[in-house]
mmCIF file of C-alpha atoms in Angstrom:
data_model
loop_
_atom_site.group_PDB
_atom_site.id
_atom_site.type_symbol
_atom_site.label_atom_id
_atom_site.label_comp_id
_atom_site.label_asym_id
_atom_site.label_seq_id
_atom_site.Cartn_x
_atom_site.Cartn_y
_atom_site.Cartn_z
ATOM 1 C CA MET A 1 -6.329 183.780 24.190
ATOM 2 C CA SER A 2 -9.288 182.583 26.307
ATOM 3 C CA HIS A 3 -10.461 184.439 29.380
ATOM 4 C CA ASP A 4 -9.329 181.462 31.528
ATOM 5 C CA THR A 5 -5.688 181.745 30.437
ATOM 6 C CA PRO A 6 -3.636 184.072 32.667
ATOM 7 C CA ALA A 7 -1.500 186.632 30.922
ATOM 8 C CA PRO A 8 2.259 185.981 31.154
ATOM 9 C CA LEU A 9 4.077 187.968 33.808
ATOM 10 C CA SER A 10 6.356 190.715 32.600
ATOM 11 C CA PRO A 11 10.007 190.145 33.502
ATOM 12 C CA ARG A 12 11.105 192.223 36.488
ATOM 13 C CA PRO A 13 14.443 194.041 36.370
ATOM 14 C CA LEU A 14 17.285 191.998 37.861
ATOM 15 C CA SER A 15 18.137 194.988 40.048
ATOM 16 C CA HIS A 16 14.744 194.521 41.716
ATOM 17 C CA LEU A 17 15.682 190.967 42.669
ATOM 18 C CA ALA A 18 18.872 192.127 44.346
ATOM 19 C CA GLU A 19 16.731 194.301 46.608
ATOM 20 C CA ALA A 20 14.374 191.467 47.639
ATOM 21 C CA GLN A 21 13.744 191.201 51.365
ATOM 22 C CA HIS A 22 15.947 188.185 52.013
ATOM 23 C CA ARG A 23 17.850 187.968 48.730
ATOM 24 C CA VAL A 24 17.102 184.233 48.615
ATOM 25 C CA MET A 25 15.116 182.744 45.747
ATOM 26 C CA THR A 26 14.380 179.409 44.125
ATOM 27 C CA SER A 27 14.581 178.485 40.482
ATOM 28 C CA ALA A 28 10.791 178.687 40.329
ATOM 29 C CA GLY A 29 10.801 182.126 41.934
ATOM 30 C CA LEU A 30 13.372 183.397 39.452
ATOM 31 C CA ARG A 31 11.395 182.004 36.524
ATOM 32 C CA ALA A 32 8.319 183.825 37.860
ATOM 33 C CA HIS A 33 10.347 187.021 37.514
ATOM 34 C CA GLY A 34 11.203 186.164 33.939
ATOM 35 C CA VAL A 35 14.782 185.071 34.669
ATOM 36 C CA SER A 36 15.728 182.126 32.498
ATOM 37 C CA ALA A 37 17.876 179.201 33.600
ATOM 38 C CA ALA A 38 20.638 180.475 31.315
ATOM 39 C CA GLU A 39 20.539 183.934 32.905
ATOM 40 C CA THR A 40 20.621 182.403 36.377
ATOM 41 C CA LYS A 41 23.643 180.299 35.440
ATOM 42 C CA GLU A 42 25.384 183.352 34.017
ATOM 43 C CA HIS A 43 24.813 185.346 37.204
ATOM 44 C CA CYS A 44 26.206 182.475 39.284
ATOM 45 C CA ARG A 45 29.466 182.153 37.332
ATOM 46 C CA SER A 46 32.728 182.561 39.222
ATOM 47 C CA GLY A 47 32.983 186.173 40.345
ATOM 48 C CA GLY A 48 29.342 186.801 39.434
ATOM 49 C CA PRO A 49 26.789 188.713 41.513
ATOM 50 C CA TRP A 50 24.777 185.627 42.568
ATOM 51 C CA GLN A 51 25.581 182.175 43.940
ATOM 52 C CA GLN A 52 23.863 178.810 44.152
ATOM 53 C CA PHE A 53 23.596 178.057 47.856
ATOM 54 C CA LEU A 54 21.550 174.824 47.832
ATOM 55 C CA PRO A 55 20.158 172.800 44.931
ATOM 56 C CA GLY A 56 17.621 175.049 43.250
ATOM 57 C CA VAL A 57 18.136 177.842 45.799
ATOM 58 C CA TYR A 58 20.147 180.987 45.067
ATOM 59 C CA LEU A 59 21.595 183.878 47.029
ATOM 60 C CA LEU A 60 21.285 187.099 45.099
ATOM 61 C CA HIS A 61 24.619 188.412 46.365
ATOM 62 C CA PRO A 62 28.175 187.069 46.331
ATOM 63 C CA GLY A 63 28.998 187.202 50.053
ATOM 64 C CA PRO A 64 28.318 184.710 52.861
ATOM 65 C CA PRO A 65 24.679 184.310 53.923
ATOM 66 C CA THR A 66 23.253 185.827 57.059
ATOM 67 C CA ASP A 67 21.583 183.581 59.638
ATOM 68 C CA GLU A 68 18.186 184.705 58.360
ATOM 69 C CA GLU A 69 19.145 183.888 54.776
ATOM 70 C CA ARG A 70 20.314 180.410 55.789
ATOM 71 C CA LEU A 71 16.944 179.731 57.422
ATOM 72 C CA HIS A 72 15.050 180.947 54.376
ATOM 73 C CA ALA A 73 17.306 178.984 52.027
ATOM 74 C CA VAL A 74 16.813 175.740 53.954
ATOM 75 C CA LEU A 75 13.045 176.218 53.996
ATOM 76 C CA ARG A 76 12.942 177.033 50.305
ATOM 77 C CA TYR A 77 15.062 173.982 49.522
ATOM 78 C CA ALA A 78 12.859 171.678 51.594
ATOM 79 C CA ALA A 79 9.600 173.153 50.288
ATOM 80 C CA ARG A 80 10.520 173.656 46.665
ATOM 81 C CA THR A 81 9.060 170.380 45.342
ATOM 82 C CA ALA A 82 6.168 170.055 47.807
ATOM 83 C CA ALA A 83 2.629 170.075 46.500
ATOM 84 C CA PRO A 84 1.094 173.500 47.220
ATOM 85 C CA ARG A 85 -1.418 173.486 50.068
ATOM 86 C CA ALA A 86 -2.089 177.187 50.229
ATOM 87 C CA ALA A 87 -5.505 178.704 49.881
ATOM 88 C CA ALA A 88 -6.899 179.200 46.408
ATOM 89 C CA GLY A 89 -5.226 182.064 44.633
ATOM 90 C CA VAL A 90 -2.124 182.100 46.893
ATOM 91 C CA PRO A 91 1.010 180.879 45.089
ATOM 92 C CA ALA A 92 3.270 178.252 46.667
ATOM 93 C CA GLN A 93 6.368 180.233 45.624
ATOM 94 C CA PRO A 94 7.059 183.968 45.584
ATOM 95 C CA THR A 95 6.109 185.535 42.257
ATOM 96 C CA ALA A 96 6.613 188.849 40.530
ATOM 97 C CA ARG A 97 3.287 189.968 41.971
ATOM 98 C CA GLN A 98 4.136 188.830 45.509
ATOM 99 C CA PRO A 99 7.957 188.877 45.663
ATOM 100 C CA HIS A 100 8.149 189.189 49.455
ATOM 101 C CA ARG A 101 5.592 186.571 50.457
ATOM 102 C CA PRO A 102 7.453 183.389 51.476
ATOM 103 C CA VAL A 103 5.257 180.275 51.560
ATOM 104 C CA PHE A 104 6.835 177.021 52.719
ATOM 105 C CA PRO A 105 4.495 174.071 52.201
ATOM 106 C CA GLU A 106 5.525 170.869 53.990
ATOM 107 C CA ALA A 107 8.658 172.302 55.608
ATOM 108 C CA VAL A 108 9.108 173.206 59.293
ATOM 109 C CA ILE A 109 12.291 174.319 61.077
ATOM 110 C CA THR A 110 13.064 172.070 64.069
ATOM 111 C CA GLY A 111 15.922 171.003 66.352
ATOM 112 C CA LEU A 112 18.467 173.448 67.727
ATOM 113 C CA ALA A 113 17.679 176.131 65.140
ATOM 114 C CA ALA A 114 14.031 176.085 66.208
ATOM 115 C CA LEU A 115 15.049 176.347 69.862
ATOM 116 C CA VAL A 116 17.132 179.431 69.034
ATOM 117 C CA LEU A 117 14.075 180.981 67.385
ATOM 118 C CA HIS A 118 11.977 180.107 70.449
ATOM 119 C CA GLY A 119 14.483 182.011 72.576
ATOM 120 C CA PHE A 120 16.406 179.195 74.304
ATOM 121 C CA ALA A 121 19.565 180.627 75.849
ATOM 122 C CA ALA A 122 21.085 177.133 76.209
ATOM 123 C CA ALA A 123 20.945 176.519 72.452
ATOM 124 C CA PRO A 124 24.030 177.526 70.468
ATOM 125 C CA PRO A 125 23.622 180.586 68.217
ATOM 126 C CA LEU A 126 22.516 180.038 64.641
ATOM 127 C CA CYS A 127 25.927 181.023 63.312
ATOM 128 C CA ALA A 128 27.451 178.108 65.256
ATOM 129 C CA LEU A 129 25.136 175.509 63.694
ATOM 130 C CA GLU A 130 26.684 173.757 60.727
ATOM 131 C CA GLN A 131 23.302 172.313 59.779
ATOM 132 C CA ILE A 132 19.709 173.448 60.205
ATOM 133 C CA ASP A 133 17.130 170.720 60.797
ATOM 134 C CA VAL A 134 13.945 170.904 58.765
ATOM 135 C CA LEU A 135 10.973 168.570 59.105
ATOM 136 C CA VAL A 136 9.358 167.159 55.960
ATOM 137 C CA PRO A 137 6.813 164.366 55.411
ATOM 138 C CA ARG A 138 8.528 160.991 55.269
ATOM 139 C CA THR A 139 7.151 160.412 51.766
ATOM 140 C CA ARG A 140 9.207 163.304 50.368
ATOM 141 C CA ARG A 141 12.150 162.321 48.181
ATOM 142 C CA LEU A 142 14.679 164.813 49.418
ATOM 143 C CA ARG A 143 18.205 164.443 50.752
ATOM 144 C CA SER A 144 20.243 166.380 53.264
ATOM 145 C CA THR A 145 22.791 168.637 51.649
ATOM 146 C CA GLY A 146 24.900 171.609 52.632
ATOM 147 C CA CYS A 147 23.487 173.245 55.741
ATOM 148 C CA ALA A 148 20.058 171.613 55.264
ATOM 149 C CA ARG A 149 19.488 168.448 57.282
ATOM 150 C CA ILE A 150 16.271 166.697 56.374
ATOM 151 C CA VAL A 151 14.304 165.164 59.254
ATOM 152 C CA ARG A 152 11.457 162.957 58.092
ATOM 153 C CA THR A 153 8.251 162.559 60.058
ATOM 154 C CA ALA A 154 5.020 160.625 59.654
ATOM 155 C CA GLU A 155 3.025 163.750 60.471
ATOM 156 C CA LEU A 156 4.154 167.357 60.387
ATOM 157 C CA PRO A 157 3.328 169.263 63.584
ATOM 158 C CA ALA A 158 1.264 172.410 63.293
ATOM 159 C CA PRO A 159 4.061 175.002 63.237
ATOM 160 C CA ASP A 160 4.405 178.110 65.357
ATOM 161 C CA ALA A 161 5.022 181.306 63.393
ATOM 162 C CA VAL A 162 8.281 182.786 64.691
ATOM 163 C CA ALA A 163 9.776 185.759 62.844
ATOM 164 C CA GLY A 164 7.557 184.870 59.912
ATOM 165 C CA LEU A 165 8.957 181.320 59.687
ATOM 166 C CA PRO A 166 7.243 177.956 60.300
ATOM 167 C CA VAL A 167 8.891 176.585 63.447
ATOM 168 C CA ALA A 168 8.157 173.336 65.271
ATOM 169 C CA PRO A 169 6.507 173.785 68.689
ATOM 170 C CA ALA A 170 9.056 173.843 71.491
ATOM 171 C CA PRO A 171 8.432 170.274 72.785
ATOM 172 C CA ARG A 172 8.859 168.764 69.306
ATOM 173 C CA ALA A 173 11.879 170.936 68.508
ATOM 174 C CA LEU A 174 13.395 169.904 71.838
ATOM 175 C CA ALA A 175 12.962 166.194 71.092
ATOM 176 C CA ASP A 176 14.509 166.603 67.639
ATOM 177 C CA ALA A 177 17.436 168.512 69.149
ATOM 178 C CA VAL A 178 17.990 165.933 71.899
ATOM 179 C CA ALA A 179 17.979 163.144 69.297
ATOM 180 C CA GLY A 180 21.223 164.534 67.898
ATOM 181 C CA LEU A 181 22.953 165.289 71.210
ATOM 182 C CA ALA A 182 25.214 162.880 73.090
ATOM 183 C CA ASP A 183 26.369 165.473 75.634
ATOM 184 C CA ALA A 184 24.461 164.808 78.874
ATOM 185 C CA ALA A 185 25.104 168.318 80.183
ATOM 186 C CA ALA A 186 23.738 169.924 77.012
ATOM 187 C CA VAL A 187 20.615 167.765 77.122
ATOM 188 C CA ARG A 188 19.972 168.583 80.755
ATOM 189 C CA SER A 189 20.514 172.315 80.161
ATOM 190 C CA LEU A 190 17.959 172.378 77.350
ATOM 191 C CA LEU A 191 15.345 170.370 79.262
ATOM 192 C CA THR A 192 15.841 172.445 82.398
ATOM 193 C CA GLU A 193 15.462 175.729 80.514
ATOM 194 C CA ALA A 194 12.364 174.418 78.735
ATOM 195 C CA VAL A 195 10.581 174.010 82.066
ATOM 196 C CA ARG A 196 12.056 176.774 84.208
ATOM 197 C CA CYS A 197 11.558 179.451 81.561
ATOM 198 C CA GLY A 198 8.052 178.297 80.678
ATOM 199 C CA HIS A 199 8.743 177.267 77.077
ATOM 200 C CA CYS A 200 6.736 174.075 77.556
ATOM 201 C CA GLU A 201 5.145 171.809 80.151
ATOM 202 C CA PRO A 202 7.133 168.823 81.466
ATOM 203 C CA VAL A 203 4.415 166.406 80.379
ATOM 204 C CA ALA A 204 4.599 167.691 76.790
ATOM 205 C CA VAL A 205 8.380 167.243 76.763
ATOM 206 C CA VAL A 206 8.133 163.697 78.110
ATOM 207 C CA ARG A 207 5.428 162.861 75.569
ATOM 208 C CA GLU A 208 7.622 163.965 72.651
ATOM 209 C CA LEU A 209 10.716 162.203 74.017
ATOM 210 C CA THR A 210 8.675 159.032 74.446
ATOM 211 C CA ALA A 211 7.295 159.261 70.914
ATOM 212 C CA ALA A 212 10.859 159.670 69.606
ATOM 213 C CA ARG A 213 11.995 156.629 71.652
ATOM 214 C CA LEU A 214 14.694 158.637 73.362
ATOM 215 C CA LEU A 215 14.017 157.598 76.959
ATOM 216 C CA SER A 216 16.054 154.417 76.468
ATOM 217 C CA ARG A 217 19.174 156.604 76.352
ATOM 218 C CA PRO A 218 20.578 156.835 79.901
ATOM 219 C CA HIS A 219 21.631 160.494 79.667
ATOM 220 C CA VAL A 220 18.158 161.467 78.422
ATOM 221 C CA ALA A 221 16.384 159.417 81.088
ATOM 222 C CA ASP A 222 18.514 161.016 83.811
ATOM 223 C CA ALA A 223 17.701 164.489 82.478
ATOM 224 C CA VAL A 224 13.978 163.669 82.499
ATOM 225 C CA ASP A 225 14.173 162.588 86.140
ATOM 226 C CA ALA A 226 15.685 165.978 86.940
ATOM 227 C CA LEU A 227 13.035 167.636 84.753
ATOM 228 C CA ALA A 228 10.232 166.340 86.972
ATOM 229 C CA THR A 229 11.930 167.821 90.033
ATOM 230 C CA ASP A 230 12.509 171.170 88.308
ATOM 231 C CA GLY A 231 8.928 171.287 87.073
ATOM 232 C CA ARG A 232 7.524 170.724 90.561
ATOM 233 C CA ALA A 233 9.861 173.291 92.118
ATOM 234 C CA ALA A 234 8.823 175.940 89.575
ATOM 235 C CA ALA A 235 5.127 175.190 90.107
ATOM 236 C CA GLU A 236 5.505 175.351 93.902
ATOM 237 C CA ASP A 237 7.224 178.732 93.622
ATOM 238 C CA ARG A 238 4.284 180.071 91.616
ATOM 239 C CA LEU A 239 1.822 178.650 94.141
ATOM 240 C CA TYR A 240 3.651 180.457 96.976
ATOM 241 C CA ARG A 241 3.548 183.672 94.907
ATOM 242 C CA MET A 242 -0.162 183.269 94.276
ATOM 243 C CA VAL A 243 -0.937 183.071 97.998
ATOM 244 C CA ARG A 244 1.411 185.925 98.888
ATOM 245 C CA GLU A 245 0.654 188.372 96.060
ATOM 246 C CA HIS A 246 -3.120 187.882 95.960
ATOM 247 C CA GLY A 247 -3.810 188.174 99.674
ATOM 248 C CA LEU A 248 -4.975 184.612 100.365
ATOM 249 C CA PRO A 249 -4.835 183.365 103.957
ATOM 250 C CA ASP A 250 -1.775 181.293 104.784
ATOM 251 C CA PRO A 251 -2.338 177.555 104.383
ATOM 252 C CA VAL A 252 -0.343 174.679 105.787
ATOM 253 C CA TRP A 253 2.065 173.570 103.096
ATOM 254 C CA ASN A 254 2.903 170.103 101.746
ATOM 255 C CA VAL A 255 0.878 167.833 103.990
ATOM 256 C CA ASP A 256 -0.556 164.330 103.955
ATOM 257 C CA LEU A 257 -4.228 164.117 104.888
ATOM 258 C CA ARG A 258 -5.434 161.212 107.042
ATOM 259 C CA LEU A 259 -8.485 160.271 109.043
ATOM 260 C CA PRO A 260 -7.622 159.956 112.740
ATOM 261 C CA GLY A 261 -6.432 156.389 113.117
ATOM 262 C CA GLY A 262 -7.649 155.727 109.593
ATOM 263 C CA PRO A 263 -6.348 155.468 106.049
ATOM 264 C CA HIS A 264 -4.216 157.890 104.074
ATOM 265 C CA LEU A 265 -6.414 160.203 101.991
ATOM 266 C CA GLY A 266 -3.729 161.754 99.818
ATOM 267 C CA GLY A 267 -1.315 164.648 99.770
ATOM 268 C CA ALA A 268 -2.030 168.356 99.423
ATOM 269 C CA ASP A 269 0.400 171.037 98.316
ATOM 270 C CA ALA A 270 -1.604 173.594 100.308
ATOM 271 C CA TYR A 271 -4.392 173.010 102.829
ATOM 272 C CA TRP A 272 -6.689 175.416 104.698
ATOM 273 C CA PRO A 273 -7.992 173.390 107.683
ATOM 274 C CA GLU A 274 -10.652 175.878 108.790
ATOM 275 C CA GLN A 275 -12.222 176.002 105.336
ATOM 276 C CA ALA A 276 -11.415 172.344 104.450
ATOM 277 C CA VAL A 277 -9.930 173.349 101.082
ATOM 278 C CA ALA A 278 -6.959 171.517 99.579
ATOM 279 C CA VAL A 279 -4.888 172.456 96.532
ATOM 280 C CA GLU A 280 -3.075 169.820 94.514
ATOM 281 C CA LEU A 281 -0.473 170.584 91.836
ATOM 282 C CA ASP A 282 -0.675 168.214 88.908
ATOM 283 C CA THR A 283 3.002 167.646 88.155
ATOM 284 C CA ARG A 284 2.839 163.896 88.480
ATOM 285 C CA ALA A 285 2.716 163.261 84.737
ATOM 286 C CA ALA A 286 6.186 164.748 84.222
ATOM 287 C CA ARG A 287 8.051 161.538 84.685
ATOM 288 C CA ARG A 288 9.225 158.639 82.561
ATOM 289 C CA GLY A 289 6.477 156.483 81.173
ATOM 290 C CA ALA A 290 3.887 159.208 81.801
ATOM 291 C CA ARG A 291 2.239 158.629 78.451
ATOM 292 C CA GLN A 292 1.397 155.048 79.371
ATOM 293 C CA ASP A 293 0.267 156.034 82.878
ATOM 294 C CA GLU A 294 -2.084 158.907 82.011
ATOM 295 C CA ASP A 295 -5.268 156.831 82.360
ATOM 296 C CA ALA A 296 -4.114 155.500 85.717
ATOM 297 C CA LEU A 297 -3.245 159.023 86.910
ATOM 298 C CA ARG A 298 -6.655 160.376 85.908
ATOM 299 C CA SER A 299 -8.342 157.484 87.693
ATOM 300 C CA GLU A 300 -6.252 158.067 90.825
ATOM 301 C CA HIS A 301 -7.094 161.765 90.877
ATOM 302 C CA ALA A 302 -10.823 161.107 90.420
ATOM 303 C CA ARG A 303 -10.785 158.624 93.309
ATOM 304 C CA LYS A 304 -8.954 161.075 95.546
ATOM 305 C CA ARG A 305 -11.411 163.876 94.752
ATOM 306 C CA GLU A 306 -14.399 161.633 95.501
ATOM 307 C CA ASP A 307 -12.923 160.438 98.818
ATOM 308 C CA LEU A 308 -12.224 164.005 99.973
ATOM 309 C CA GLU A 309 -15.577 165.388 98.836
ATOM 310 C CA ARG A 310 -17.413 162.666 100.795
ATOM 311 C CA LEU A 311 -15.645 164.060 103.855
ATOM 312 C CA GLY A 312 -16.635 167.636 102.985
ATOM 313 C CA ILE A 313 -13.173 168.678 101.748
ATOM 314 C CA THR A 314 -12.931 170.690 98.524
ATOM 315 C CA LEU A 315 -10.018 169.706 96.276
ATOM 316 C CA VAL A 316 -8.776 172.381 93.853
ATOM 317 C CA HIS A 317 -6.716 170.981 91.027
ATOM 318 C CA LEU A 318 -4.065 173.337 89.551
ATOM 319 C CA THR A 319 -1.597 172.711 86.757
ATOM 320 C CA PRO A 320 1.778 174.372 86.200
ATOM 321 C CA ARG A 321 0.451 175.919 82.986
ATOM 322 C CA LYS A 322 -2.536 177.519 84.739
ATOM 323 C CA LEU A 323 -0.256 178.991 87.389
ATOM 324 C CA ARG A 324 2.161 180.326 84.786
ATOM 325 C CA GLU A 325 -0.392 181.768 82.378
ATOM 326 C CA SER A 326 -3.194 182.981 84.675
ATOM 327 C CA LEU A 327 -1.983 183.334 88.259
ATOM 328 C CA ALA A 328 -4.645 185.902 89.212
ATOM 329 C CA GLN A 329 -7.425 183.725 87.802
ATOM 330 C CA GLN A 330 -6.218 180.705 89.787
ATOM 331 C CA ALA A 331 -6.101 182.850 92.936
ATOM 332 C CA THR A 332 -9.763 183.715 92.305
ATOM 333 C CA VAL A 333 -10.621 180.027 91.977
ATOM 334 C CA VAL A 334 -8.985 179.256 95.323
ATOM 335 C CA ARG A 335 -10.536 182.316 97.019
ATOM 336 C CA THR A 336 -13.993 181.293 95.775
ATOM 337 C CA ALA A 337 -13.533 177.809 97.243
ATOM 338 C CA LEU A 338 -12.462 179.308 100.575
ATOM 339 C CA MET A 339 -15.459 181.667 100.692
ATOM 340 C CA ALA A 340 -17.882 178.868 99.795
ATOM 341 C CA ALA A 341 -16.825 176.952 102.911
ATOM 342 C CA ALA A 342 -19.207 179.042 105.019
ATOM 343 C CA ASP A 343 -22.195 177.654 103.081
ATOM 344 C CA ARG A 344 -21.189 173.999 103.412
ATOM 345 C CA GLU A 345 -21.780 171.472 106.125
ATOM 346 C CA PRO A 346 -18.774 171.178 108.470
ATOM 347 C CA ALA A 347 -16.180 168.813 107.106
ATOM 348 C CA ALA A 348 -15.020 165.665 108.830
ATOM 349 C CA TYR A 349 -11.992 166.089 111.056
ATOM 350 C CA VAL A 350 -8.797 165.049 109.304
ATOM 351 C CA VAL A 351 -5.171 165.063 110.400
ATOM 352 C CA ALA A 352 -2.681 167.053 108.292
ATOM 353 C CA LEU A 353 0.850 165.725 108.714
ATOM 354 C CA PRO A 354 4.000 167.214 107.135
ATOM 355 C CA ARG A 355 5.305 165.178 104.228
#
């Protein structure tokens, strides 16, 4: 035997397999433990200790699977024929040397199951899902079967690691879930929770729904209209908290800025007249067609900033994500702008009207 030829693995006792972390294994994983196809078939006979759950995927116990086992089984089924993409030296399937290391190349949990894993309260529990959606490259020759529903995609998203499983990011999982839902109330509940609970930004949701061509469905379009309103309301609440909890002076809220007798300069969510500092929340992109309008929105914002700065007014641009993830830091940004007013030339007089 040459030095380049690995020594064969010694068969592991079958009792060891029954104690595996998830008690779910593939044909390849069993072979790595020295279990032949004939032995596997014998253990899966009627009344035997094992069962075939999906093609090429086995439960190493006779009872019904747990929710965790179903997730692992679906991933192992979807990944079992994928070309390994792991780092050198890391096997694509569990082996006798690494029996508890699940690797799932080219398979990502998505849809309602992914939303459950992300913590969505509006998603039904895993035990209520007859099928679990799993993303695979569209070139894969794999069919839906049992509780595994194959969802093909041109490009797999970079997965989030949730409970040790590859899970689609919340916006993508949401779009895949909505694609299979005809219930308008269920769609609206999921979209509303996504924004209100901070799972994802409205613009990211709209982008994924647009990419999936779901905005042509009336019940989805209506839910997105409500999503924009919910997203703005949540961001405004955080802005109020920022001013209150971080000791900023009270601004005037929600005003339109105009030159006396002159043109409209734009709106401000908060404005400090004495310091000539305006805060604008960027929630405009969370509406239908936002993907196509992003260049126009950026151009509009740049024009507004230039017009205000020519008049000596500082415009602070805040996003819902910044307010959610770093409220104290955003308060510092606003406070710095307010303090810098003393070193600037006096601003032009503008009229602030309620909007």
